[in-house]
PDB file of C-alpha atoms in Angstrom:
ATOM      1  CA  MET A   1     -73.330 262.219 269.962  1.00 89.00           C
ATOM      2  CA  TYR A   2     -72.600 259.768 273.029  1.00 95.00           C
ATOM      3  CA  SER A   3     -69.206 258.959 274.071  1.00 98.00           C
ATOM      4  CA  THR A   4     -67.648 256.860 276.731  1.00 98.00           C
ATOM      5  CA  GLU A   5     -64.245 255.472 277.903  1.00 98.00           C
ATOM      6  CA  ILE A   6     -63.129 252.156 279.236  1.00 98.00           C
ATOM      7  CA  GLU A   7     -60.168 251.321 281.064  1.00 98.00           C
ATOM      8  CA  VAL A   8     -58.173 247.839 279.769  1.00 98.00           C
ATOM      9  CA  ARG A   9     -55.816 245.864 281.488  1.00 96.00           C
ATOM     10  CA  THR A  10     -52.941 244.367 279.253  1.00 93.00           C
ATOM     11  CA  GLY A  11     -50.164 243.538 281.500  1.00 89.00           C
ATOM     12  CA  SER A  12     -46.666 242.912 281.153  1.00 89.00           C
ATOM     13  CA  VAL A  13     -46.415 241.369 277.829  1.00 93.00           C
ATOM     14  CA  ALA A  14     -47.742 242.437 273.967  1.00 95.00           C
ATOM     15  CA  VAL A  15     -50.996 242.010 273.627  1.00 97.00           C
ATOM     16  CA  VAL A  16     -54.072 242.093 271.202  1.00 97.00           C
ATOM     17  CA  HIS A  17     -56.853 242.671 272.751  1.00 97.00           C
ATOM     18  CA  ASP A  18     -60.619 242.420 271.561  1.00 98.00           C
ATOM     19  CA  LEU A  19     -62.966 245.061 272.152  1.00 98.00           C
ATOM     20  CA  THR A  20     -65.473 244.034 269.969  1.00 98.00           C
ATOM     21  CA  LYS A  21     -68.030 242.790 272.795  1.00 98.00           C
ATOM     22  CA  ASP A  22     -66.900 246.058 274.550  1.00 98.00           C
ATOM     23  CA  ALA A  23     -67.930 248.204 271.296  1.00 98.00           C
ATOM     24  CA  GLU A  24     -70.998 246.125 271.586  1.00 98.00           C
ATOM     25  CA  ALA A  25     -72.324 247.046 274.476  1.00 98.00           C
ATOM     26  CA  PHE A  26     -71.126 250.361 274.180  1.00 98.00           C
ATOM     27  CA  LEU A  27     -73.742 250.391 271.017  1.00 98.00           C
ATOM     28  CA  ARG A  28     -76.722 248.914 273.250  1.00 98.00           C
ATOM     29  CA  ASP A  29     -76.086 251.299 276.048  1.00 97.00           C
ATOM     30  CA  ALA A  30     -75.972 254.154 273.395  1.00 96.00           C
ATOM     31  CA  ASP A  31     -79.807 252.761 272.144  1.00 96.00           C
ATOM     32  CA  ALA A  32     -77.730 252.889 268.571  1.00 95.00           C
ATOM     33  CA  GLU A  33     -79.408 253.276 265.172  1.00 96.00           C
ATOM     34  CA  ASP A  34     -77.383 254.240 262.028  1.00 97.00           C
ATOM     35  CA  GLY A  35     -74.115 256.359 262.173  1.00 98.00           C
ATOM     36  CA  ILE A  36     -70.314 255.666 262.638  1.00 98.00           C
ATOM     37  CA  LEU A  37     -68.858 254.322 265.931  1.00 98.00           C
ATOM     38  CA  HIS A  38     -65.096 256.178 265.966  1.00 98.00           C
ATOM     39  CA  VAL A  39     -62.753 254.160 268.256  1.00 98.00           C
ATOM     40  CA  PHE A  40     -59.891 255.775 269.901  1.00 98.00           C
ATOM     41  CA  VAL A  41     -56.829 254.933 272.082  1.00 98.00           C
ATOM     42  CA  PRO A  42     -55.341 258.130 273.783  1.00 97.00           C
ATOM     43  CA  HIS A  43     -51.736 256.334 274.215  1.00 96.00           C
ATOM     44  CA  ALA A  44     -48.650 257.123 272.355  1.00 95.00           C
ATOM     45  CA  THR A  45     -47.308 253.291 272.743  1.00 95.00           C
ATOM     46  CA  SER A  46     -50.696 251.728 271.344  1.00 96.00           C
ATOM     47  CA  GLY A  47     -52.872 251.091 268.454  1.00 98.00           C
ATOM     48  CA  LEU A  48     -55.960 249.761 267.056  1.00 98.00           C
ATOM     49  CA  ALA A  49     -56.473 246.652 264.487  1.00 98.00           C
ATOM     50  CA  ILE A  50     -59.134 245.389 262.303  1.00 98.00           C
ATOM     51  CA  LEU A  51     -58.720 241.583 262.205  1.00 96.00           C
ATOM     52  CA  GLU A  52     -59.296 237.948 262.808  1.00 94.00           C
ATOM     53  CA  THR A  53     -58.581 237.023 266.072  1.00 93.00           C
ATOM     54  CA  GLY A  54     -58.386 233.479 268.062  1.00 89.00           C
ATOM     55  CA  ALA A  55     -57.373 231.151 264.662  1.00 92.00           C
ATOM     56  CA  GLY A  56     -53.576 232.557 264.899  1.00 95.00           C
ATOM     57  CA  SER A  57     -53.807 235.716 263.575  1.00 96.00           C
ATOM     58  CA  ASP A  58     -53.606 237.585 266.607  1.00 95.00           C
ATOM     59  CA  GLU A  59     -50.238 235.928 267.273  1.00 96.00           C
ATOM     60  CA  ASP A  60     -48.739 236.430 263.576  1.00 97.00           C
ATOM     61  CA  LEU A  61     -49.584 240.194 264.045  1.00 97.00           C
ATOM     62  CA  LEU A  62     -47.471 240.202 267.272  1.00 97.00           C
ATOM     63  CA  THR A  63     -44.652 238.498 265.560  1.00 97.00           C
ATOM     64  CA  ALA A  64     -44.533 240.596 262.120  1.00 97.00           C
ATOM     65  CA  LEU A  65     -44.192 243.764 264.638  1.00 97.00           C
ATOM     66  CA  ASP A  66     -41.462 241.911 266.729  1.00 96.00           C
ATOM     67  CA  GLU A  67     -40.137 241.293 262.961  1.00 97.00           C
ATOM     68  CA  LEU A  68     -40.746 244.752 261.597  1.00 96.00           C
ATOM     69  CA  LEU A  69     -40.010 246.763 264.947  1.00 95.00           C
ATOM     70  CA  PRO A  70     -37.365 244.721 267.139  1.00 95.00           C
ATOM     71  CA  ARG A  71     -36.967 245.107 270.711  1.00 92.00           C
ATOM     72  CA  ASP A  72     -33.345 246.477 270.962  1.00 92.00           C
ATOM     73  CA  GLY A  73     -31.675 248.900 271.395  1.00 89.00           C
ATOM     74  CA  ARG A  74     -31.511 250.716 267.984  1.00 92.00           C
ATOM     75  CA  TRP A  75     -34.207 253.403 268.744  1.00 90.00           C
ATOM     76  CA  ARG A  76     -33.674 257.001 269.692  1.00 92.00           C
ATOM     77  CA  HIS A  77     -36.024 256.986 272.316  1.00 88.00           C
ATOM     78  CA  GLN A  78     -34.657 254.947 275.358  1.00 82.00           C
ATOM     79  CA  HIS A  79     -36.337 255.488 278.169  1.00 86.00           C
ATOM     80  CA  GLY A  80     -38.473 252.494 280.005  1.00 85.00           C
ATOM     81  CA  SER A  81     -37.941 248.818 279.072  1.00 87.00           C
ATOM     82  CA  PRO A  82     -35.096 247.469 276.505  1.00 85.00           C
ATOM     83  CA  GLY A  83     -36.385 248.158 273.081  1.00 87.00           C
ATOM     84  CA  HIS A  84     -39.330 250.420 274.193  1.00 90.00           C
ATOM     85  CA  GLY A  85     -38.686 253.097 271.578  1.00 93.00           C
ATOM     86  CA  ARG A  86     -40.161 250.736 269.246  1.00 94.00           C
ATOM     87  CA  ASP A  87     -43.463 251.139 271.176  1.00 94.00           C
ATOM     88  CA  HIS A  88     -43.533 254.784 270.207  1.00 95.00           C
ATOM     89  CA  VAL A  89     -43.654 254.407 266.209  1.00 95.00           C
ATOM     90  CA  LEU A  90     -46.308 251.445 266.552  1.00 96.00           C
ATOM     91  CA  PRO A  91     -49.117 254.142 266.444  1.00 96.00           C
ATOM     92  CA  ALA A  92     -47.142 255.087 262.632  1.00 96.00           C
ATOM     93  CA  LEU A  93     -48.572 251.134 261.319  1.00 96.00           C
ATOM     94  CA  LEU A  94     -51.573 250.837 263.842  1.00 97.00           C
ATOM     95  CA  PRO A  95     -53.292 254.042 264.554  1.00 97.00           C
ATOM     96  CA  PRO A  96     -54.735 254.758 267.467  1.00 98.00           C
ATOM     97  CA  PHE A  97     -58.120 254.745 265.776  1.00 98.00           C
ATOM     98  CA  ALA A  98     -60.845 252.939 263.980  1.00 98.00           C
ATOM     99  CA  THR A  99     -64.280 253.870 262.429  1.00 98.00           C
ATOM    100  CA  ILE A 100     -66.872 251.328 261.574  1.00 98.00           C
ATOM    101  CA  PRO A 101     -70.246 251.657 260.200  1.00 98.00           C
ATOM    102  CA  VAL A 102     -73.432 251.136 262.436  1.00 98.00           C
ATOM    103  CA  ILE A 103     -76.420 249.935 260.696  1.00 98.00           C
ATOM    104  CA  GLY A 104     -79.539 249.338 263.176  1.00 97.00           C
ATOM    105  CA  GLY A 105     -77.135 249.456 265.751  1.00 97.00           C
ATOM    106  CA  VAL A 106     -74.659 246.630 264.981  1.00 98.00           C
ATOM    107  CA  MET A 107     -70.812 247.492 263.511  1.00 98.00           C
ATOM    108  CA  THR A 108     -70.990 246.707 259.859  1.00 98.00           C
ATOM    109  CA  LEU A 109     -67.937 243.861 259.998  1.00 97.00           C
ATOM    110  CA  GLY A 110     -67.141 241.234 258.211  1.00 96.00           C
ATOM    111  CA  THR A 111     -67.284 237.780 259.287  1.00 94.00           C
ATOM    112  CA  TRP A 112     -64.424 237.119 260.985  1.00 95.00           C
ATOM    113  CA  GLN A 113     -63.206 240.632 261.989  1.00 97.00           C
ATOM    114  CA  SER A 114     -62.645 241.374 265.344  1.00 98.00           C
ATOM    115  CA  VAL A 115     -62.135 245.106 266.854  1.00 98.00           C
ATOM    116  CA  CYS A 116     -58.604 244.491 268.558  1.00 98.00           C
ATOM    117  CA  LEU A 117     -56.403 247.288 270.796  1.00 98.00           C
ATOM    118  CA  VAL A 118     -52.756 246.233 269.983  1.00 98.00           C
ATOM    119  CA  ASP A 119     -50.400 246.829 273.003  1.00 97.00           C
ATOM    120  CA  THR A 120     -46.830 245.994 272.761  1.00 95.00           C
ATOM    121  CA  ASN A 121     -45.645 248.610 275.717  1.00 94.00           C
ATOM    122  CA  LEU A 122     -44.666 246.360 278.505  1.00 90.00           C
ATOM    123  CA  ASP A 123     -44.241 249.174 281.116  1.00 91.00           C
ATOM    124  CA  ASN A 124     -47.882 250.425 280.968  1.00 91.00           C
ATOM    125  CA  PRO A 125     -50.260 247.374 282.031  1.00 92.00           C
ATOM    126  CA  VAL A 126     -53.390 249.778 281.956  1.00 95.00           C
ATOM    127  CA  ARG A 127     -55.177 251.602 278.442  1.00 96.00           C
ATOM    128  CA  ARG A 128     -57.868 253.917 278.413  1.00 98.00           C
ATOM    129  CA  VAL A 129     -60.196 253.257 275.239  1.00 98.00           C
ATOM    130  CA  ARG A 130     -62.959 255.661 274.291  1.00 98.00           C
ATOM    131  CA  PHE A 131     -65.880 255.104 272.294  1.00 98.00           C
ATOM    132  CA  SER A 132     -67.778 257.689 270.263  1.00 98.00           C
ATOM    133  CA  LEU A 133     -71.016 257.271 268.383  1.00 98.00           C
ATOM    134  CA  LEU A 134     -71.593 259.475 265.783  1.00 97.00           C
ATOM    135  CA  GLU A 135     -75.515 259.006 264.529  1.00 94.00           C
ATOM    136  CA  GLY A 136     -76.710 260.617 261.070  1.00 82.00           C
TER     137      GLY A 136
END
């Protein structure tokens, strides 16, 4: 197994951050052939999604999360910025992991699919992302 961790600065606004190029660079560095790429975010307030970016889907996802998990005072988890409790529910909907098959050193993503970090936590602008390659 080959594994490494990167740091991602997400800033102070909710964001869908495309990790695809980082994942591709990791696979090149790992001299990958065939296997499984596992991506993991060791945080209680962010998740991963595989979706199309750049055509509005990333903003649609953030809008849907705002509607599903409003940033208001309803949350029992009350520390941090107003509505921060919703950020702790996010990983139940967008898990902190993704697994992608790798064939010939290339992720087998669909034409419009990207691997994305979804971070709605306004209180923590720095995230870690771990890439692990399980070859087989």
